[in-house]
Coordinates of N, CA, C and O in Angstrom, one line a residue:
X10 N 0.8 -1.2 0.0 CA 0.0 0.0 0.0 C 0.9 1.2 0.0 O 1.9 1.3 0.7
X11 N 0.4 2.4 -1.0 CA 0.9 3.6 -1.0 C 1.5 4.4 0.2 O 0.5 5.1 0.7
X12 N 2.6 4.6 1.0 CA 2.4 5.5 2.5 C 2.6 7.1 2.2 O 3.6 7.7 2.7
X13 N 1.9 7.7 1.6 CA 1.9 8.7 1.2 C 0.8 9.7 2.9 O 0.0 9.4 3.7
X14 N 1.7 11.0 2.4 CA 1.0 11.1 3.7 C 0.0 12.7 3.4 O 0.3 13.6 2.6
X15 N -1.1 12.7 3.9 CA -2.3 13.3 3.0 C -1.9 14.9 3.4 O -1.8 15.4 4.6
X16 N -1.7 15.5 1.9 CA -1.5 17.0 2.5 C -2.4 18.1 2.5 O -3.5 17.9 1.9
X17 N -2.2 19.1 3.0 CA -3.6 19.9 3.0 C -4.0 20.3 2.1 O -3.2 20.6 1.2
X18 N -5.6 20.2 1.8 CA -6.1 20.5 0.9 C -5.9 22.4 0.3 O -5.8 23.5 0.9
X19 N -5.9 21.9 -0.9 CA -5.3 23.5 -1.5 C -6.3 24.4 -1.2 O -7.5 24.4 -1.6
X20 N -5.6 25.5 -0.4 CA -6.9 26.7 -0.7 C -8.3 27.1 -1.3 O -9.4 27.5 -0.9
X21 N -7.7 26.6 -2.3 CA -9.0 27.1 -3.2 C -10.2 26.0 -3.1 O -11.4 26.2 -3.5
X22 N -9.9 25.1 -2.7 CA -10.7 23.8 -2.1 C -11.5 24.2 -1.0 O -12.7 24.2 -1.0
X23 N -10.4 24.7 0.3 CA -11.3 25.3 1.2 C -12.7 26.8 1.0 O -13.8 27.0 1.4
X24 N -11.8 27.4 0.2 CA -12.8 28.4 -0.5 C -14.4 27.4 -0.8 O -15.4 27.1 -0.2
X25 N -13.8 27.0 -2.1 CA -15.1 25.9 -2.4 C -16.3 25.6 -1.7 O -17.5 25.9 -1.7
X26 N -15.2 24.6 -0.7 CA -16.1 23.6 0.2 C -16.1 24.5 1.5 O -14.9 24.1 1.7
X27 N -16.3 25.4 2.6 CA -16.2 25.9 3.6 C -17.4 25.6 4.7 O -18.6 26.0 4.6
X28 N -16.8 24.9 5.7 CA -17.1 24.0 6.4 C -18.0 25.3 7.5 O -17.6 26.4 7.8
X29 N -19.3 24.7 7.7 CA -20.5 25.5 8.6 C -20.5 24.5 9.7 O -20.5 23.3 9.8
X30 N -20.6 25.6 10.4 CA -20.9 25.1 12.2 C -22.1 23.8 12.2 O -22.0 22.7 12.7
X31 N -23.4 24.7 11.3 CA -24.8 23.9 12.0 C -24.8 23.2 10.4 O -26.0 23.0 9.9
X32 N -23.9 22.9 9.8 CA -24.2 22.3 8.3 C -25.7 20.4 8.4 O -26.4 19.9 9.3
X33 N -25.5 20.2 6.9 CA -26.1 19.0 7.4 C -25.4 17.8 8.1 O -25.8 17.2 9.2
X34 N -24.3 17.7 7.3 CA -23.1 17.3 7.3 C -22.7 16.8 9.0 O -22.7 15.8 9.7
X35 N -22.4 18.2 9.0 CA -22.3 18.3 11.0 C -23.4 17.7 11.6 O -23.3 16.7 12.3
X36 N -24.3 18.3 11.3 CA -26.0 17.3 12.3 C -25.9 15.9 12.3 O -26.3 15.2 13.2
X37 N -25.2 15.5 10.9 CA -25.5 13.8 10.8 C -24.6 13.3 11.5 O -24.8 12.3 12.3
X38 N -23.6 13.8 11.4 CA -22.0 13.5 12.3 C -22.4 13.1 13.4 O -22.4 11.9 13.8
X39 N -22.7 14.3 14.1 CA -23.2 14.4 15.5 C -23.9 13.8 16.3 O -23.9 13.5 17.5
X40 N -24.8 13.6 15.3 CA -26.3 12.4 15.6 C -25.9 11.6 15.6 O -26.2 11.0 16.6
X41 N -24.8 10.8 14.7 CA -24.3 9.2 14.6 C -23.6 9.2 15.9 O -23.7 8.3 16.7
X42 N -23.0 10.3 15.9 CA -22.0 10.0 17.1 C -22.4 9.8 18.8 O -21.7 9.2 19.6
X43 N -23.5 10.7 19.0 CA -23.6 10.7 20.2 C -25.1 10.5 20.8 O -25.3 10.5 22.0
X44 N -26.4 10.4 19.4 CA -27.4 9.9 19.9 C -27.7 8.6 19.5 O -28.2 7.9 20.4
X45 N -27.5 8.0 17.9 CA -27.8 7.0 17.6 C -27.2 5.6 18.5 O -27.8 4.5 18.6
X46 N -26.0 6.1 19.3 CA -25.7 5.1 20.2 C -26.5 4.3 21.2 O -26.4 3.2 21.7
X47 N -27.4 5.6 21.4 CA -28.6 5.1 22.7 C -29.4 4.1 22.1 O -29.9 3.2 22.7
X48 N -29.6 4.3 20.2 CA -30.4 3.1 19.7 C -29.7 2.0 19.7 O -30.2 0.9 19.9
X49 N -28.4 2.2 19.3 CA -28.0 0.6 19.0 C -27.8 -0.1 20.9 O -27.7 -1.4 21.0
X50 N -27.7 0.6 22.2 CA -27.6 0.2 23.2 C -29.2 -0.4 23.3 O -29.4 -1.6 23.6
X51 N -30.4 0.6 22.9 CA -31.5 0.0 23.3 C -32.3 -1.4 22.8 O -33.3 -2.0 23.2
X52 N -31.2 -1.5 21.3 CA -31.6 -3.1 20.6 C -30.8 -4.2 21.2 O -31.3 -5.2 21.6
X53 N -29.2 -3.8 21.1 CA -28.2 -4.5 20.8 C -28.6 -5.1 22.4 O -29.0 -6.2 22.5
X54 N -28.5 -4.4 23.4 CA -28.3 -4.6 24.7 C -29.5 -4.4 26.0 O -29.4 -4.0 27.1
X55 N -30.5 -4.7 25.4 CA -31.6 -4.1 26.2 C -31.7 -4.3 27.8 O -32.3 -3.4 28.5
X56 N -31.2 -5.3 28.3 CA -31.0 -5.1 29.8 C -30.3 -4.0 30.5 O -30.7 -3.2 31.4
X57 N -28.8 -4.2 29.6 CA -28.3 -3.2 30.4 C -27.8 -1.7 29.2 O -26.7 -1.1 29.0
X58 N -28.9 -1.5 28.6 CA -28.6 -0.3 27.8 C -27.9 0.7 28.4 O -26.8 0.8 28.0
X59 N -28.2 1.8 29.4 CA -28.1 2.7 30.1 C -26.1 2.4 30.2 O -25.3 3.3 29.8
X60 N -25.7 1.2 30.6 CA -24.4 1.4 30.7 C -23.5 0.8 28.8 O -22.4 0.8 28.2
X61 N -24.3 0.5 28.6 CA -23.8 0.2 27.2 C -23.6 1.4 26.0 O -22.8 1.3 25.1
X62 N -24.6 2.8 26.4 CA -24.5 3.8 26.3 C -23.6 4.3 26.6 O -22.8 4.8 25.8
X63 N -23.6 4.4 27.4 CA -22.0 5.3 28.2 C -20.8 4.9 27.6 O -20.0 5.6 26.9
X64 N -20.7 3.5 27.9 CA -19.4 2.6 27.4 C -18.9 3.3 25.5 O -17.7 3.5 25.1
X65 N -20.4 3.4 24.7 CA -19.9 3.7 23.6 C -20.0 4.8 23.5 O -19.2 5.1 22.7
X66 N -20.6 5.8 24.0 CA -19.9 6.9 24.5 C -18.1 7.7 24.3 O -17.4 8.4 23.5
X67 N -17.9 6.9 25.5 CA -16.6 6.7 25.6 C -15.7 6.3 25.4 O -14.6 6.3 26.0
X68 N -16.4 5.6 23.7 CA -15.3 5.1 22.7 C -14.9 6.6 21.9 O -14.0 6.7 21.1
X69 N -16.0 7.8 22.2 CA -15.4 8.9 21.2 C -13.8 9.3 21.8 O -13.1 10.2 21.3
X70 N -13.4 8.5 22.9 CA -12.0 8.8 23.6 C -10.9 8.3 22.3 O -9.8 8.9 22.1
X71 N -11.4 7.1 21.2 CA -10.5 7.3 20.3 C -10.1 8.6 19.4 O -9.3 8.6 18.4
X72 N -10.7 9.4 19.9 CA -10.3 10.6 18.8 C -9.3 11.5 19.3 O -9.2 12.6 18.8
X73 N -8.6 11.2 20.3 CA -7.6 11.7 21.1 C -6.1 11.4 19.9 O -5.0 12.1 19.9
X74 N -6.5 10.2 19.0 CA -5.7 10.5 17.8 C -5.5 11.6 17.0 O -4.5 11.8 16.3
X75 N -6.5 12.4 17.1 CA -6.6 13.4 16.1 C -5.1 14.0 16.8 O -4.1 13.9 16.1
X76 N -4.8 14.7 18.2 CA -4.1 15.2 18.6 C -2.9 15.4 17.8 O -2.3 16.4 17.6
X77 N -2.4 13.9 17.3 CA -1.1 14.1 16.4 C -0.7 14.4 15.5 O 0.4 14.4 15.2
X78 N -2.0 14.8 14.5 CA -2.3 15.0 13.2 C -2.0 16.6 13.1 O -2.5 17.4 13.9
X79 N -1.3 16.7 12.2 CA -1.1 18.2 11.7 C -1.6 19.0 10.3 O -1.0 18.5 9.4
X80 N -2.4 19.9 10.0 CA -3.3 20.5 11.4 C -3.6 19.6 12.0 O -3.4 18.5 11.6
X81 N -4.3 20.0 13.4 CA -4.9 19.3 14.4 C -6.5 18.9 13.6 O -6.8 17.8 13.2
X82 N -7.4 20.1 13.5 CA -8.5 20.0 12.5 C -8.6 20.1 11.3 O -8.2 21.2 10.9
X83 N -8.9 19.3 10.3 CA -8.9 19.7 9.2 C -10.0 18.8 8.6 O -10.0 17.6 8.6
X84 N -11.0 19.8 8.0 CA -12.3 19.5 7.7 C -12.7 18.8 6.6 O -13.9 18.6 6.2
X85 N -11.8 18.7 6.1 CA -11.6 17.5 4.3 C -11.0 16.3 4.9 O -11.4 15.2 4.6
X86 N -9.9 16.3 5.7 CA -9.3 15.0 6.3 C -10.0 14.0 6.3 O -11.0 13.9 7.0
X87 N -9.7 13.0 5.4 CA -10.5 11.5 6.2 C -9.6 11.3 7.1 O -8.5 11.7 7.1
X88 N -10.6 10.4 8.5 CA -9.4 10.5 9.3 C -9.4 8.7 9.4 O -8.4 8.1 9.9
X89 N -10.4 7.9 9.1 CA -10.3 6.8 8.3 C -8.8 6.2 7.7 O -8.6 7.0 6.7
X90 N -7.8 5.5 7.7 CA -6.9 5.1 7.7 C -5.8 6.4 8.0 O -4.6 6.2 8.0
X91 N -6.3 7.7 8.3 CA -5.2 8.5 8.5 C -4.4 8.4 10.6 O -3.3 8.5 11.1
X92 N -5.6 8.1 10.8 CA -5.1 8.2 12.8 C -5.0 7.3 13.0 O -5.9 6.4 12.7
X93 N -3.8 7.0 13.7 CA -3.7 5.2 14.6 C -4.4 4.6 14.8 O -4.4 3.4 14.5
X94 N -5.7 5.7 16.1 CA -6.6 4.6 15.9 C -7.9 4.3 15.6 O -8.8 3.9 16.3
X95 N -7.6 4.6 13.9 CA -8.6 4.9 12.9 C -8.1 4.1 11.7 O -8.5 4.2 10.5
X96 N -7.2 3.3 12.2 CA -6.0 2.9 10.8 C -7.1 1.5 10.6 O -7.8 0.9 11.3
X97 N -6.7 1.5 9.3 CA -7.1 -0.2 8.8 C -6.4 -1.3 9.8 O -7.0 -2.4 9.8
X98 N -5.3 -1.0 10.5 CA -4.9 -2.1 11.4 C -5.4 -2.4 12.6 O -5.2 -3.6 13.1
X99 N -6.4 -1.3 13.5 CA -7.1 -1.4 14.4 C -8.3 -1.8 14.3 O -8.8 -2.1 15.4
X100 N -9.1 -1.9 13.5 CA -10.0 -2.1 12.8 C -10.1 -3.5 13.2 O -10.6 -3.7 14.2
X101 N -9.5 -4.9 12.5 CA -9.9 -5.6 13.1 C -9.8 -6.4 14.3 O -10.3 -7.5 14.6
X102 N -8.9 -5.5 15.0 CA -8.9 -5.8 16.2 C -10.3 -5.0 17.5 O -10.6 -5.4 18.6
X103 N -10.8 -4.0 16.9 CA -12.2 -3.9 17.5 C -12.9 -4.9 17.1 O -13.7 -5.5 17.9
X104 N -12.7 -5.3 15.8 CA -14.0 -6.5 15.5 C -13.4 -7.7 16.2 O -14.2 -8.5 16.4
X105 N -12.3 -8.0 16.6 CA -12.5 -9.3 17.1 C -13.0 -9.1 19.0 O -13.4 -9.9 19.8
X106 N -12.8 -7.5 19.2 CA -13.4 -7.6 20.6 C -15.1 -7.9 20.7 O -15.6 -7.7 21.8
X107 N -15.8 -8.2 19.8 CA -17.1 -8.5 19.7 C -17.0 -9.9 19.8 O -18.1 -10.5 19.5
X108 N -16.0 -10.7 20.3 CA -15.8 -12.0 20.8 C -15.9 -12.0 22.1 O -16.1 -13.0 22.7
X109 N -15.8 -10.9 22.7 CA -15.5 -11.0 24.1 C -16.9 -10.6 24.6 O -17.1 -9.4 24.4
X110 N -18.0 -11.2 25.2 CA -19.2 -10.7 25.7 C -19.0 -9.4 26.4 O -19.2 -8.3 25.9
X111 N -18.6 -9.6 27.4 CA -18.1 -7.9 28.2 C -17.5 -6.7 27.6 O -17.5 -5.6 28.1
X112 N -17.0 -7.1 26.5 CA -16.6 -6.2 25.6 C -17.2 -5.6 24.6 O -16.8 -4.6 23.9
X113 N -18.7 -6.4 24.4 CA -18.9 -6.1 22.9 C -19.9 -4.7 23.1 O -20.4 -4.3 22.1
X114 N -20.2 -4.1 24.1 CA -20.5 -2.6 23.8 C -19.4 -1.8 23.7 O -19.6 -0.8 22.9
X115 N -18.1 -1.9 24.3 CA -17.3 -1.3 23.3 C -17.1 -1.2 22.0 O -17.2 -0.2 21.3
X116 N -16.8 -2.6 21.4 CA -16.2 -3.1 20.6 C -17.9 -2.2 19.9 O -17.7 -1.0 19.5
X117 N -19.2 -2.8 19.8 CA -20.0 -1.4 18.7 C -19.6 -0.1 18.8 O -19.7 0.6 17.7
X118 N -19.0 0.4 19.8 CA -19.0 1.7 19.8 C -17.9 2.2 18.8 O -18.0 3.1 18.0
X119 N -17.1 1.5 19.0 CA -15.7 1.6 18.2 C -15.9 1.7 16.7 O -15.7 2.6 15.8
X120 N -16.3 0.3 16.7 CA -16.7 0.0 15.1 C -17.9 1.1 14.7 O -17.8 1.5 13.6
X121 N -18.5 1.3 15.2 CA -19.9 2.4 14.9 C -19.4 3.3 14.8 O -20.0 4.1 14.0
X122 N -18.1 4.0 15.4 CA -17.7 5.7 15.3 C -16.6 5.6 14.0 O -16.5 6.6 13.2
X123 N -15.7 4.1 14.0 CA -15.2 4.4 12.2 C -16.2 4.0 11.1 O -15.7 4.0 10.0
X124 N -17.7 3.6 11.2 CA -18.6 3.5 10.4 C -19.5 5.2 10.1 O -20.2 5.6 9.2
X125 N -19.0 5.5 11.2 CA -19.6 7.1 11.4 C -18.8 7.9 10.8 O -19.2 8.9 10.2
X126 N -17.2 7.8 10.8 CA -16.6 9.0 10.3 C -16.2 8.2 8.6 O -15.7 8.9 7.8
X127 N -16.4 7.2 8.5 CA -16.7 6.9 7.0 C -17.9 7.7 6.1 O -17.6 8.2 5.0
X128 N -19.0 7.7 6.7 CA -19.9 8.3 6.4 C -19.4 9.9 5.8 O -19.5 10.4 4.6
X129 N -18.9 10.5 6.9 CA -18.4 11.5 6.6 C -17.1 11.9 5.7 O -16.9 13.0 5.1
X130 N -16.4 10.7 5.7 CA -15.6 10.6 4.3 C -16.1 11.1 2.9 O -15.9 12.0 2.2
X131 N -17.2 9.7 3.1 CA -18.1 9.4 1.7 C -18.3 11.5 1.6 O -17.6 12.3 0.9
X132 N -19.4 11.8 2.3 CA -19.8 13.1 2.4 C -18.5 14.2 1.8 O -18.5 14.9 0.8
X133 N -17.9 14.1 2.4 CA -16.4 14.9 1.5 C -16.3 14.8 0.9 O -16.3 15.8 0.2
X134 N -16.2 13.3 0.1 CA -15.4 12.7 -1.4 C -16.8 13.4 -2.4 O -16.6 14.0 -3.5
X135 N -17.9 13.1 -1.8 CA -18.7 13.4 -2.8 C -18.8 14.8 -3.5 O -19.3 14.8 -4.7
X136 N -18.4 15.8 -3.1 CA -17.8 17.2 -3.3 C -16.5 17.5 -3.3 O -16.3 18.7 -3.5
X137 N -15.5 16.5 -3.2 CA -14.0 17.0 -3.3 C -13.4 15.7 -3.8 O -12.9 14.9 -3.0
X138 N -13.4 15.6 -5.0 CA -12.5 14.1 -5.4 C -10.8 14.3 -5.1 O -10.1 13.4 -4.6
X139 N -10.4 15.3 -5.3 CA -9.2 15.6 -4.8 C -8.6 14.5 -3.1 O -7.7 13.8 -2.8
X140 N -9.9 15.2 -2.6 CA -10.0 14.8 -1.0 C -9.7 13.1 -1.3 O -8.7 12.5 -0.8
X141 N -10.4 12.5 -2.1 CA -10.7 11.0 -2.2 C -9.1 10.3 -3.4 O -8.5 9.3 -3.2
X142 N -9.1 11.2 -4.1 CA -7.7 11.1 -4.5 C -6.4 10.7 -3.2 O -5.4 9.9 -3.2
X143 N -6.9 11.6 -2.4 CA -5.2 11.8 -1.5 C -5.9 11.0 0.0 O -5.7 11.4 1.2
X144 N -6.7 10.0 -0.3 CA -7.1 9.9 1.4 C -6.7 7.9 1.1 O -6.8 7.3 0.1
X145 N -6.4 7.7 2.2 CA -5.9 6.5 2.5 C -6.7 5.2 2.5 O -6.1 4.2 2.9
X146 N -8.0 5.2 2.0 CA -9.4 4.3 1.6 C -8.8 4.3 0.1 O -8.6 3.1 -0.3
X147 N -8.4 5.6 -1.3 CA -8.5 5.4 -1.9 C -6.7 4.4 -2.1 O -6.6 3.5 -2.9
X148 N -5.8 4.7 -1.4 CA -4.8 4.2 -1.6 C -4.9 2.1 -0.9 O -4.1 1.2 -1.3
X149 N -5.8 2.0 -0.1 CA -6.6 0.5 0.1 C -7.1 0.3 -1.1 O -6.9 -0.9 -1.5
X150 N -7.7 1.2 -2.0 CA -8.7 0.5 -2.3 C -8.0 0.0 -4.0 O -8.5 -0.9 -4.7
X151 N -6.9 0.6 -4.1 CA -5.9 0.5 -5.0 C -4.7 -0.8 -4.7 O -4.1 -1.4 -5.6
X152 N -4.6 -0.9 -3.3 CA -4.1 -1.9 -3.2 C -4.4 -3.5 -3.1 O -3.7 -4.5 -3.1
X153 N -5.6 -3.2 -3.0 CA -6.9 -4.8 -2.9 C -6.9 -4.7 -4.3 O -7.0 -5.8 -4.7
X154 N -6.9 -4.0 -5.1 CA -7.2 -4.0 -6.7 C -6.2 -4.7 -7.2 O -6.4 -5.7 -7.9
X155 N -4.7 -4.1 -6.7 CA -3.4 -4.8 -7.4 C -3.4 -6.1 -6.7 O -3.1 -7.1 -7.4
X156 N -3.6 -6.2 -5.7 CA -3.6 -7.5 -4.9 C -4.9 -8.5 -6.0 O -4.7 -9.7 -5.7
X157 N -5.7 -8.3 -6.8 CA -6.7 -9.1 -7.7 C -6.1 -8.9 -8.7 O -6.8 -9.1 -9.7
X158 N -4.7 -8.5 -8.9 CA -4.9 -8.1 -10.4 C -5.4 -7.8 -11.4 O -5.3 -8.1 -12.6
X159 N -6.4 -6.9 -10.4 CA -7.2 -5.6 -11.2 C -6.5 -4.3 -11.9 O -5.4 -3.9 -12.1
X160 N -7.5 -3.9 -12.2 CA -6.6 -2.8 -13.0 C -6.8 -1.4 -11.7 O -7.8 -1.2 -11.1
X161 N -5.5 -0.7 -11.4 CA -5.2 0.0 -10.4 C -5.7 1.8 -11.3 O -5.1 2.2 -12.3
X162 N -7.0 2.6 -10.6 CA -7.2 3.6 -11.0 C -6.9 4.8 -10.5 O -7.8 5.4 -10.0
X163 N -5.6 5.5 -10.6 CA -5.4 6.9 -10.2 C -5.9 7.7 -10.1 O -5.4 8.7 -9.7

């Protein structure tokens, strides 16, 4: 896989695309992140929803990766294979904590917040191919290609 490392989007990109506080974008974000949780505690877990909530909650503590990323914010970033632990490598190591009963409202929460900031990928890419050009899903998605000896699309 490509290790190329994602640089800021050009100016005139941000002009373009200029990121709003109360956008849709944002509402859906926000919603995935911090209410839809209570639904997946109140199906997934119905006895003890209330702490299953919390728990995934408190999986938004993985975003303490962003810290290392430079900028710190940057509103085109996928952060999908860009943050440690957001990387394609931790990834299936949340899914195998859905093995562990006591673990497995983490382990949704985890997997539900890089299902959530996927979303928000897609949401970028769909207005900024550039973004999707230089983000680390498209350099996977090029490398599962050559790995089939498919044809690899720049």
């Amino acid at each position: 896989m490509r290790r190329a490392t994602q640089p800021t989007p050009l100016r005139g990109l941000r002009r373009q695309f200029p990121t709003k506080l109360f956008s849709a974008q944002t509402l859906v974000h926000y919603t995935l992140h911090f209410l839809f949780p209570a639904v997946l505690a109140l199906v997934l877990f119905p006895g003890m929803w209330q702490a299953a909530y919390l728990l995934m909650l408190a999986t938004m503590l993985m975003d303490v990766d962003h810290l290392l990323a430079k900028p710190l914010f940057d509103p085109l970033r996928c952060s999908i294979g860009y943050h440690p632990l957001h990387s394609f490598y931790a990834i299936p190591v949340y899914a195998l904590l859905l093995l562990l009963p006591a673990a497995q409202p983490v382990a949704v929460g985890l997997l539900f917040h890089l299902i959530t900031d996927t979303i928000d990928c897609l949401w970028n890419f769909s207005h900024c191919h550039e973004c999707y050009l230089r983000s680390r899903i498209h350099a996977l998605r090029n490398w599962v290609r050559k790995l089939l000896g498919r044809e690899v699309v720049e």
